[in-house]
Structure formats: C-alpha cells, structure tokens
Short mmCIF file of C-alpha atoms in Angstrom, two decimals:
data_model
loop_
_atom_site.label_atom_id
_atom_site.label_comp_id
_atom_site.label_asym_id
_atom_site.label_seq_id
_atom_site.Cartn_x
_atom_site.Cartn_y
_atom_site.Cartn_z
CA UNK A 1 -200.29 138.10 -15.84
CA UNK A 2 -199.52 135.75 -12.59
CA UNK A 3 -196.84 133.01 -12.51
CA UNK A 4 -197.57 129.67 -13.28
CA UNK A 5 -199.65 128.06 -10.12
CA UNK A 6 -200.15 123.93 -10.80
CA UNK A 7 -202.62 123.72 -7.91
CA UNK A 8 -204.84 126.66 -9.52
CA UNK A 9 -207.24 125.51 -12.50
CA UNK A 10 -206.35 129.22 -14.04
CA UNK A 11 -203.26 130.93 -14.22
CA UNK A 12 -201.37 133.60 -16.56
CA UNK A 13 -197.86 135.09 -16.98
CA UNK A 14 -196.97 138.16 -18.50
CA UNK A 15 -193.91 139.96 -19.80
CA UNK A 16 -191.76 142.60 -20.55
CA UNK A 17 -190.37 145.57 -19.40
CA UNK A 18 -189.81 147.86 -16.45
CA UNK A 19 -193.32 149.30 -15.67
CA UNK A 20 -194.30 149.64 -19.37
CA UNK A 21 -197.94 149.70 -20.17
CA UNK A 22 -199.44 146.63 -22.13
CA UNK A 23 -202.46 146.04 -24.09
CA UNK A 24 -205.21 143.81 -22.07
CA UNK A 25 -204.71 140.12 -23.07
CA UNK A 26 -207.23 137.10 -23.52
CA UNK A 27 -208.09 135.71 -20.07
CA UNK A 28 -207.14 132.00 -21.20
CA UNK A 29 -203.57 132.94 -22.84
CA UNK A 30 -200.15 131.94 -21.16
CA UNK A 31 -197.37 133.99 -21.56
CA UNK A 32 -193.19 133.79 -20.81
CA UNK A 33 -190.93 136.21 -19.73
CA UNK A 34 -190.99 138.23 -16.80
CA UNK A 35 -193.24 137.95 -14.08
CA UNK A 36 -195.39 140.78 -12.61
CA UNK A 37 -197.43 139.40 -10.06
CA UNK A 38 -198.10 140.50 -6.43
CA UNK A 39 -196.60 138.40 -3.73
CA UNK A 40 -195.90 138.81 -0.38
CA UNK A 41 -195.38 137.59 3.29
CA UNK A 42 -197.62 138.85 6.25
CA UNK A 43 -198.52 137.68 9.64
CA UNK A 44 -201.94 136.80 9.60
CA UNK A 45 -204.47 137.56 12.86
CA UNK A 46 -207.78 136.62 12.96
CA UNK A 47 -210.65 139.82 12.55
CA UNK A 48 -211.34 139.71 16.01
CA UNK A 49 -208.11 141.22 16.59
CA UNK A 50 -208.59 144.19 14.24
CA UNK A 51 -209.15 147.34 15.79
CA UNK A 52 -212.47 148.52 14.15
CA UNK A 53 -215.89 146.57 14.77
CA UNK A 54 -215.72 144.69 11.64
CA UNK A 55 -217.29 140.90 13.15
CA UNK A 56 -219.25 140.93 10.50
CA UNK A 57 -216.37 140.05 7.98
CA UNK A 58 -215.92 136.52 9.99
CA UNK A 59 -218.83 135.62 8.03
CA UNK A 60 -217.37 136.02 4.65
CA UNK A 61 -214.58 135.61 2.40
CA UNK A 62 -212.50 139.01 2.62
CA UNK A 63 -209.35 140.05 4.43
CA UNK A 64 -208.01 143.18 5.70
CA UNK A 65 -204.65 144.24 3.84
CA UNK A 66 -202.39 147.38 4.59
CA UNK A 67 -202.28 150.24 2.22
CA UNK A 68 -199.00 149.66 0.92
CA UNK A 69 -200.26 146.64 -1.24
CA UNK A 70 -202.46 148.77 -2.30
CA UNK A 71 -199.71 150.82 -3.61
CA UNK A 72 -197.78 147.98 -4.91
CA UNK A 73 -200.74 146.47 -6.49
CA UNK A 74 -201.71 149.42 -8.44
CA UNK A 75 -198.90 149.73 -10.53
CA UNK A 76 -198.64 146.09 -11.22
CA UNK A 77 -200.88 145.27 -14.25
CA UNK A 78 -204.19 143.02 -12.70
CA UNK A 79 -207.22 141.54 -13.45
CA UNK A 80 -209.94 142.72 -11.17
CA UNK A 81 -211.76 141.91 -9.22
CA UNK A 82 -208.75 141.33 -6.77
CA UNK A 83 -208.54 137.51 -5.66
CA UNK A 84 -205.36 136.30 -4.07
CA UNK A 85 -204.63 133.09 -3.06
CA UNK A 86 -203.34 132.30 0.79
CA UNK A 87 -201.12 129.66 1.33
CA UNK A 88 -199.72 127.82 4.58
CA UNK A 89 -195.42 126.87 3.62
CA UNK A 90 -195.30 125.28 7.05
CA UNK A 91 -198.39 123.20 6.87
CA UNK A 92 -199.46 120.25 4.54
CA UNK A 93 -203.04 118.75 3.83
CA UNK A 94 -203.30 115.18 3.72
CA UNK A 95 -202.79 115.20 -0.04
CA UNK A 96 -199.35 116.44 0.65
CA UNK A 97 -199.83 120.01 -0.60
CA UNK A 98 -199.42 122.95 0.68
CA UNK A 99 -202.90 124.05 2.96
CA UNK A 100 -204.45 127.36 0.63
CA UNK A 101 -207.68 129.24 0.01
CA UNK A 102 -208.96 131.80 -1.98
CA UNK A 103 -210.46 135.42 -0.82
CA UNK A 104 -211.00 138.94 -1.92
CA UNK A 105 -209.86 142.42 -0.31
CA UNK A 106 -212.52 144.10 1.86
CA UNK A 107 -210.29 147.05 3.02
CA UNK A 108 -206.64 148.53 2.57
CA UNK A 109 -206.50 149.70 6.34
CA UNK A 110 -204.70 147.23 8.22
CA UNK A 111 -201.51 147.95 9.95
CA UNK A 112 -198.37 147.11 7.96
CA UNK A 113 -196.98 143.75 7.88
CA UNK A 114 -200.21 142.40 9.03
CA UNK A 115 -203.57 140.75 7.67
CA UNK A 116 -206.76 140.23 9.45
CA UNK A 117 -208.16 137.09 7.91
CA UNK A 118 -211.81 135.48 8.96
CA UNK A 119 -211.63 132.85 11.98
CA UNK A 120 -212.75 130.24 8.97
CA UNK A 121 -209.80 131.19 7.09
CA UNK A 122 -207.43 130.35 10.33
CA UNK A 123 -208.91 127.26 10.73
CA UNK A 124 -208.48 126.40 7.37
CA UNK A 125 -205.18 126.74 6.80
CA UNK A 126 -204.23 126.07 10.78
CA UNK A 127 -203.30 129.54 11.20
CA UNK A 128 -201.85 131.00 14.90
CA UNK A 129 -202.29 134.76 16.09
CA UNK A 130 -199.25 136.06 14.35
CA UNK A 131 -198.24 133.35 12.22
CA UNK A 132 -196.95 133.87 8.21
CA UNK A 133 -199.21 133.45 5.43
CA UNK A 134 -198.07 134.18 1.94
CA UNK A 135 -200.37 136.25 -0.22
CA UNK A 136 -200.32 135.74 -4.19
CA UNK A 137 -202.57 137.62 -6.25
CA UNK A 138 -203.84 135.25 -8.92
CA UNK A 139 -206.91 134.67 -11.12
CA UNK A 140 -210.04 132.43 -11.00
CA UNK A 141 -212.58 131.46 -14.22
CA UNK A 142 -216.14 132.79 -13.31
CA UNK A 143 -218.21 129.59 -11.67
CA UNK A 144 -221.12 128.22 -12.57
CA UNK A 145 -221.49 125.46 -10.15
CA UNK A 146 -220.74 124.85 -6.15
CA UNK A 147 -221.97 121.74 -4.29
CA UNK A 148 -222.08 122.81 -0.40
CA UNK A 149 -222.41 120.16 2.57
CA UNK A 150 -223.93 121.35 5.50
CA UNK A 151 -222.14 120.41 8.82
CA UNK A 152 -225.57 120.25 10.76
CA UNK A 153 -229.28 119.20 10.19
CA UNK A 154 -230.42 122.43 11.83
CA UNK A 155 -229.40 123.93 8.20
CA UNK A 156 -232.36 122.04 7.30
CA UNK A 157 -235.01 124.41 9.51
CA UNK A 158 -234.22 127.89 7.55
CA UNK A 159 -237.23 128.54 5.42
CA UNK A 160 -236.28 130.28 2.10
CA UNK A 161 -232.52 128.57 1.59
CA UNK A 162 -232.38 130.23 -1.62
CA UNK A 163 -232.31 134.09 -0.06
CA UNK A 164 -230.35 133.04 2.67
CA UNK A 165 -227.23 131.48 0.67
CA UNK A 166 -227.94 134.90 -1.93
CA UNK A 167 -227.57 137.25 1.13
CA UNK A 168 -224.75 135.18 2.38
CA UNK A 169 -222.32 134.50 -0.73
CA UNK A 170 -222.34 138.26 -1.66
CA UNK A 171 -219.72 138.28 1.08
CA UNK A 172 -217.53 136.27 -0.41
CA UNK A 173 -215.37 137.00 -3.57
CA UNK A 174 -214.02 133.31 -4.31
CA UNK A 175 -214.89 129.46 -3.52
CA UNK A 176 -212.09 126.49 -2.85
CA UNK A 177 -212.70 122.95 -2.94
CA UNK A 178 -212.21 121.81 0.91
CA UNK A 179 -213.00 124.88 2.30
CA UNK A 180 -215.58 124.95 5.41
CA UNK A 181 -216.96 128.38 5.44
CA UNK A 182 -219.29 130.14 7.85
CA UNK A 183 -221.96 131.66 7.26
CA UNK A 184 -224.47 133.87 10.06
CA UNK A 185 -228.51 133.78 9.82
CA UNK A 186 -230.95 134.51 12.25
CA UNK A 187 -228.04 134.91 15.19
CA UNK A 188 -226.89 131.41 14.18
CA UNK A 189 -223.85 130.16 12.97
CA UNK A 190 -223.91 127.40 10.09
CA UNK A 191 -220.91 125.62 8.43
CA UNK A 192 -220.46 124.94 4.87
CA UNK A 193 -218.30 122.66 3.52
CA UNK A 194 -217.47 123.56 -0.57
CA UNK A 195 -217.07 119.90 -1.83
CA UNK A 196 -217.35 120.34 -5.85
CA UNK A 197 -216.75 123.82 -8.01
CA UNK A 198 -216.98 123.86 -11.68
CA UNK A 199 -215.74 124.70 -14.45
CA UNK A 200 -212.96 124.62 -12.46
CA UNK A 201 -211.89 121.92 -10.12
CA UNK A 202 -210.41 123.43 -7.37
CA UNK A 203 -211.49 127.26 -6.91
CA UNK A 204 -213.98 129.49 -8.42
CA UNK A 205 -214.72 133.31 -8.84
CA UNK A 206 -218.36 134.16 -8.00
CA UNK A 207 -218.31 138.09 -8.26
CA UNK A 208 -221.04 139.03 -10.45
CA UNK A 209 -221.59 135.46 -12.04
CA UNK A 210 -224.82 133.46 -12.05
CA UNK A 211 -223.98 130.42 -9.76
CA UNK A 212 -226.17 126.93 -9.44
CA UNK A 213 -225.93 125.99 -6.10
CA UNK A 214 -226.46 121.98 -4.92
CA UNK A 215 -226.61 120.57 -1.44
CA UNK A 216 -225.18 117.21 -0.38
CA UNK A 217 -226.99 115.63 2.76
CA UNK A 218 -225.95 117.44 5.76
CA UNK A 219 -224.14 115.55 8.72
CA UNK A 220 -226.50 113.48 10.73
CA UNK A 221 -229.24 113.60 8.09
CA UNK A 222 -231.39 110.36 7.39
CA UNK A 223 -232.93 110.09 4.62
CA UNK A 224 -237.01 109.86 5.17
CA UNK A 225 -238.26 106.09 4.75
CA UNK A 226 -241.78 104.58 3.76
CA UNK A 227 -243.68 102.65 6.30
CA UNK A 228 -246.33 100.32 5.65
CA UNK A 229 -249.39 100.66 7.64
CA UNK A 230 -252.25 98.06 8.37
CA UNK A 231 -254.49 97.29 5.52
CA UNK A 232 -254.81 95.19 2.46
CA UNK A 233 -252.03 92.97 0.63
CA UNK A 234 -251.92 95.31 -2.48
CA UNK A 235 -251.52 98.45 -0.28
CA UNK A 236 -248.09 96.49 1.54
CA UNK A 237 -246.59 95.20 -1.80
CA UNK A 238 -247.28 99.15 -3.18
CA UNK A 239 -245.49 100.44 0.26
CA UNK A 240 -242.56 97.71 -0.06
CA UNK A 241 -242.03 99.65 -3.57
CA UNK A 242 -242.01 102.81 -2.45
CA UNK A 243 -239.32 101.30 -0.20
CA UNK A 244 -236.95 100.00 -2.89
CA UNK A 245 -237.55 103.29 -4.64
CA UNK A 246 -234.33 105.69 -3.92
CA UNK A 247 -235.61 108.57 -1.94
CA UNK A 248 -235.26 111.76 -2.28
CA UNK A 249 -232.22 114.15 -2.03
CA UNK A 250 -232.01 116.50 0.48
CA UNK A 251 -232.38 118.92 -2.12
CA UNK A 252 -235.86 118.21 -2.79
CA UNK A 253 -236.54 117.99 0.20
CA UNK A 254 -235.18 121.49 0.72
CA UNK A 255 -237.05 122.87 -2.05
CA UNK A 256 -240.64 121.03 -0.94
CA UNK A 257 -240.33 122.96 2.62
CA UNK A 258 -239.63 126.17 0.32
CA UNK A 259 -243.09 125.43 -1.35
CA UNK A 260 -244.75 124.80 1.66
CA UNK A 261 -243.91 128.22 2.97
CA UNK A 262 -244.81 129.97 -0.16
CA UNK A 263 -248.30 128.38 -0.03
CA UNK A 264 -248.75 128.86 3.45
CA UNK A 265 -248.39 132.37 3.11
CA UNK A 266 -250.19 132.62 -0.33
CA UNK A 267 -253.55 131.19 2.26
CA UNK A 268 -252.84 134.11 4.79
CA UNK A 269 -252.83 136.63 2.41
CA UNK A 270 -256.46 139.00 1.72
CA UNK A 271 -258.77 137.23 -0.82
CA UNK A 272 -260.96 139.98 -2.40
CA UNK A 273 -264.02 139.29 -4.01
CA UNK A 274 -264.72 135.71 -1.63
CA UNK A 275 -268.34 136.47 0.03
CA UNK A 276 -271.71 136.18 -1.10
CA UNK A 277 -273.07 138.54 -3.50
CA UNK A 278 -276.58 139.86 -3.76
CA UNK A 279 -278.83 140.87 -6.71
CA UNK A 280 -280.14 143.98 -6.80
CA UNK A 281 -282.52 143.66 -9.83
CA UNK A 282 -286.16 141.44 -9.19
CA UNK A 283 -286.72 137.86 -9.25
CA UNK A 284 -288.49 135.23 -8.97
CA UNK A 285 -287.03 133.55 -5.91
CA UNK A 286 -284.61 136.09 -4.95
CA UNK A 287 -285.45 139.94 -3.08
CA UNK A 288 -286.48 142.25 -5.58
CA UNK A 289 -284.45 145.23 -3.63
CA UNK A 290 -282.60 146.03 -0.63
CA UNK A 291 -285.65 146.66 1.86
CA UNK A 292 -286.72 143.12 0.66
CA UNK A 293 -283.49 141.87 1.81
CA UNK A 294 -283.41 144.08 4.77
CA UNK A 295 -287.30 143.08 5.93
CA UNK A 296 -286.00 139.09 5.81
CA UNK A 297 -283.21 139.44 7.76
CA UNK A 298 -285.30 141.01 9.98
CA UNK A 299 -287.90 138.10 10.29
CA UNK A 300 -285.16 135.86 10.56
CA UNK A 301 -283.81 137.86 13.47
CA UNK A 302 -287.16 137.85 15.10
CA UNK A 303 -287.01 134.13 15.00
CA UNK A 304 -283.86 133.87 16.34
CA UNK A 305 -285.13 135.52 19.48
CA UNK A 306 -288.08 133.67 19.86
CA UNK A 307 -286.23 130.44 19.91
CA UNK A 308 -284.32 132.31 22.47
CA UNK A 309 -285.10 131.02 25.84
CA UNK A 310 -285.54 133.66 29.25
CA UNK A 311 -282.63 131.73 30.83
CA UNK A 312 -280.29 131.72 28.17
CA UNK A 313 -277.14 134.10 28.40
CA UNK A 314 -276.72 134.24 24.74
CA UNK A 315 -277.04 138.23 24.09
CA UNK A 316 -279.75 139.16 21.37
CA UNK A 317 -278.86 141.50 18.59
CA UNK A 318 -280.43 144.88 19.15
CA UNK A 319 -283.28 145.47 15.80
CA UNK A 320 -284.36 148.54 15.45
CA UNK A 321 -286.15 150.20 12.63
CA UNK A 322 -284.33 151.79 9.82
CA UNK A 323 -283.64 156.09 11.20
CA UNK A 324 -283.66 155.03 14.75
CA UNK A 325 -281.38 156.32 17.18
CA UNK A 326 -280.63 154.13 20.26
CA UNK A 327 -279.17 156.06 23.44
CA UNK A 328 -279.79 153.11 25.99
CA UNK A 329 -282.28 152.24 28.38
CA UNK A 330 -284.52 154.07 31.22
CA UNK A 331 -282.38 153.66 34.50
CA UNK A 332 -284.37 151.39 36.98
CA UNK A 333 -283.03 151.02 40.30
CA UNK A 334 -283.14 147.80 41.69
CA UNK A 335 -285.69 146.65 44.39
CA UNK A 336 -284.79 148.62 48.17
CA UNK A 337 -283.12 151.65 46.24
CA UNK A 338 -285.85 154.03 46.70
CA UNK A 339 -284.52 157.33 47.81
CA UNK A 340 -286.57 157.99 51.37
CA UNK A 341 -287.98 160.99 53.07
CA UNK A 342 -284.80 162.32 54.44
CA UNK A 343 -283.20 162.03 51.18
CA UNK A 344 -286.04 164.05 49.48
CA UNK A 345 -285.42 166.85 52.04
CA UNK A 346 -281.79 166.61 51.59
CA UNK A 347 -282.73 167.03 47.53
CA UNK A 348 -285.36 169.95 48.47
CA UNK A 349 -282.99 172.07 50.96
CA UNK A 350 -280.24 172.21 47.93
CA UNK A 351 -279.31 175.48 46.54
CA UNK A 352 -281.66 177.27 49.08
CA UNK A 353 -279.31 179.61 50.55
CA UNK A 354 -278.97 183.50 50.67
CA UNK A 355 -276.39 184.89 48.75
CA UNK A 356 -273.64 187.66 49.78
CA UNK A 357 -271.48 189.67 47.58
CA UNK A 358 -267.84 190.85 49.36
CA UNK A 359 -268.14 194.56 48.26
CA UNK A 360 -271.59 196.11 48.74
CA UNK A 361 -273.35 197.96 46.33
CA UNK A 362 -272.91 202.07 47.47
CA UNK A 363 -276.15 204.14 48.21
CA UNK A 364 -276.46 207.61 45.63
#
C-alpha cells in the first residue's frame, strides 16, 4: 500500500488501476506495480503559530494538516490509524540520512499549504518557521517495547511514573528511535529521549497496543553506593560486597519509590475494627455489664483527680451521674463587686413610672 521506504522497518506497495477498489491485503505482504500512497510538500510552523489555543498538542505526537489531504487521503486506499512519516531533504543526521520522525493527525483544519507540527518535532528535524517538510503516509508494526532516557534527574521525583507516562503517551500515535519528545506533568516540562523500539528497530505504532516501557539512567544520575560504617571486621568485608555487587537500575529504583507511596498511603487510610473491644457477658476478671464498666471508669476518674494537685492547670473531666443535666455554675462575683446602696435604688426606682396613652379614653 506505500512505496518501498529502506529506513522504515515496515513498508507495503500496492497496485493497479485508476481508483479501483481492492480487497484488504495481509499487513506483512509487498506488492509491485503502481503506487498509491500519500505524499506531499508543506511548510511546516511550529503549534504556537496556529491560530486556535491548541498548546496542549506541543506535548504530543500529532500535527495539524489542511483539509484537502483529507480529501486526497480518503480516496487513496490506507491503513488506519493514519501515521505519516516527516522527513527533512535539506538536512542530514550524523549517520548521513535524511533527519525524519513519525506522528499521527490530530486535526484537518490547518490552512492550506501549511502544517503545524509540535516544537519537539522542529527541533528534531531542525525545522525553521516556514520551512518544507515532506509528508509520506506510511505504516508502522504495533510495538511492544520502548526504552526512554530521561534528560534530567528531576524525572526521578514524580511519584506514580507508571500513570504519568499512560496519561502522557495517549498523545502520541507513533515512536522513532532518536527522537527526544516532551512530555508536560505537574506544570513541568520533561524530555524523553526514545533510544530502543521493538519489534521494530527504528519506529513503532503504539495506538491501542500494550507497550513495556524501560528507563535508562537519566542524565546526571549516580547510581546509589554502599558505605561501610564503624563496627566489626565481618560487618566491613559484608559492606565491601555489597560494593562489588552491581547496583541497581534506575528502574528499580523507580519502581521502589512507587511502593513506598502505595504503602504510605495504604497507613493513612481508615482502619476499622483497630480499638479495644469489651465483653458484654460476666466474668471472672472482666465487668459483668456496662454499669460495671461505667462505675470503674468512674473510680478511676476519681483517682485521677485526687492525684490532681490545687495548683495544677491540668483541667479535670467533668463526672456526673448517669441522667444529669449540667447547665454551668452559680455566677459568683469576685471580691469588691458587690452592687452598693445607690445601685439598689437605681434597681428599685426601675419600671416605676406612670403611664400615658396618646388618645384618651371618651366619657358616655
């Protein structure tokens, strides 16, 4: 179905005719004779340059096409999902081939004669505002393994990798070795550089595929060394192995912090059933009912405030017996608040007045 691409692990030609329709053919089959396959020049400009808010696409692995590929496209005989392949004619790795990537179509709603590709994208394939890309549409096997390198040790601090990289590959349609993709969590940018896809050695398709994902050391990461401490000979020659030992992989390490989290929030979650039960039914050395239990902690609440000196500030627990109602204590005034004489007269000569009505009563 696409012409013959050497640097692509998986590619197809097909056949025949003038826009005649043709049964569906076996993914892995080659074919000769005429090619049908989607190709095309546009000047590529990065997404910030696109007219509607669409920022989010710089952290994924779609471009913006016009409608009129869409047109083209549809009567040209595909496999789908759509993957195309963009490729750099003016600009060479260090291999000596021509700089490409792979990506899938987000929307048909660019202008014409342009594509808005992720800032990644331009980087990889040293792209300018404006410059020409070619666009192939081609075909990837379904992957089953990536190896990722992060660029930074701070990739090292998110929590739950696993949900993160889920959330973040859904954005992205295809994989190429060399690529250095971007992905956004937490408001922070990381960068991820693809260093190893399989089956296929240079690009994979991961649109609805199940995908084993493995981490190289990041840049600047040390690996974690023993260190022997003070104490007895058999203790250093033990430590001095653990030292020879290889250490572990960043992935481990990755995947203890991941456990660490999980049990640290297991802890924090409610525990029912975790306090001290007690027995309702009689025995020997336990309270036969609940007004047993009830008159002990009493006594031991009564001791408690006999230990209790005057001059201690530590409050006492109010005990009253069981149907009592507690609505505070008598007010006392303090010493030299007495009311005096005056104020009793003051209290006496309230409300002592004569009253008056504003419309008087008539006589009959």
């Amino acid at each position: 179905m696409y012409a013959e691409d050497s640097d692509d692990d998986f590619a197809m030609d097909i056949g025949g005719g003038f826009g005649g329709f043709m049964p569906p053919r076996p993914l892995h089959a080659r074919y000769t004779g005429r090619q049908r396959q989607f190709t095309k020049f546009y000047s590529a400009y990065p997404i910030a340059a696109y007219q509607g808010n669409k920022m989010d696409a710089n952290y994924g692995g779609k471009i913006f096409m016009p409608p009129s590929a869409l047109d083209e496209i549809s009567q040209l005989e595909v496999v789908y999902p759509l993957l195309f392949k963009l490729q750099n004619d003016e600009e060479e790795s260090s291999s000596g081939t021509k700089l490409r990537t792979h990506c899938g179509v987000l929307e048909f709603t660019a202008e014409e004669g342009r594509v808005y590709l992720p800032q990644w994208m331009m980087d990889t394939l040293r792209l300018s505002p404006g410059s020409a890309v070619e666009v192939i549409n081609v075909a990837l096997l379904h992957g089953s393994l990536v190896k990722l390198q992060p660029q930074s040790v701070d990739f090292l601090d998110i929590s739950d990798h696993r949900a993160v990289l889920e959330n973040a590959l859904r954005r992205f349609s295809a994989l190429t070795v060399g690529d250095m993709i971007t992905i956004e969590y937490n408001n922070h940018e990381y960068k991820l550089n693809v260093l190893e896809t399989q089956p296929s050695p240079s690009a994979i398709n991961i649109v609805e595929t199940d995908l084993s994902v493995d981490f190289a050391p990041p840049i600047g990461y040390v690996e974690p060394t023993a260190q022997s401490g003070p104490g007895s000979q058999a203790s250093n020659s033990s430590s001095m192995a653990n030292i020879n030992q290889p250490t572990s992989s960043m992935a481990k390490d990755i995947r203890q912090k991941e456990d660490a989290a999980k049990g640290e929030a297991a802890s924090l979650r409610f525990q029912a059933f975790r306090g001290a039960g007690v027995r309702l039914s009689s025995g020997a050395d336990k309270p036969s009912s609940v007004r047993s239990y009830a008159s002990s902690t009493a006594d031991n609440n009564e001791k408690q405030s006999q230990d209790i000196s005057p001059d201690d500030e530590t409050p006492v627990p109010l005990d009253l017996p069981i149907g009592t109602l507690f609505f505070g204590y008598k007010l006392i005034p303090p010493p030299g608040s007495e009311p005096t004489d005056a104020n009793d007269a003051n209290e006496e000569d309230k409300f002592q007045g004569e009253g008056r009505v504003l419309r008087q009563r008539r006589k009959r």
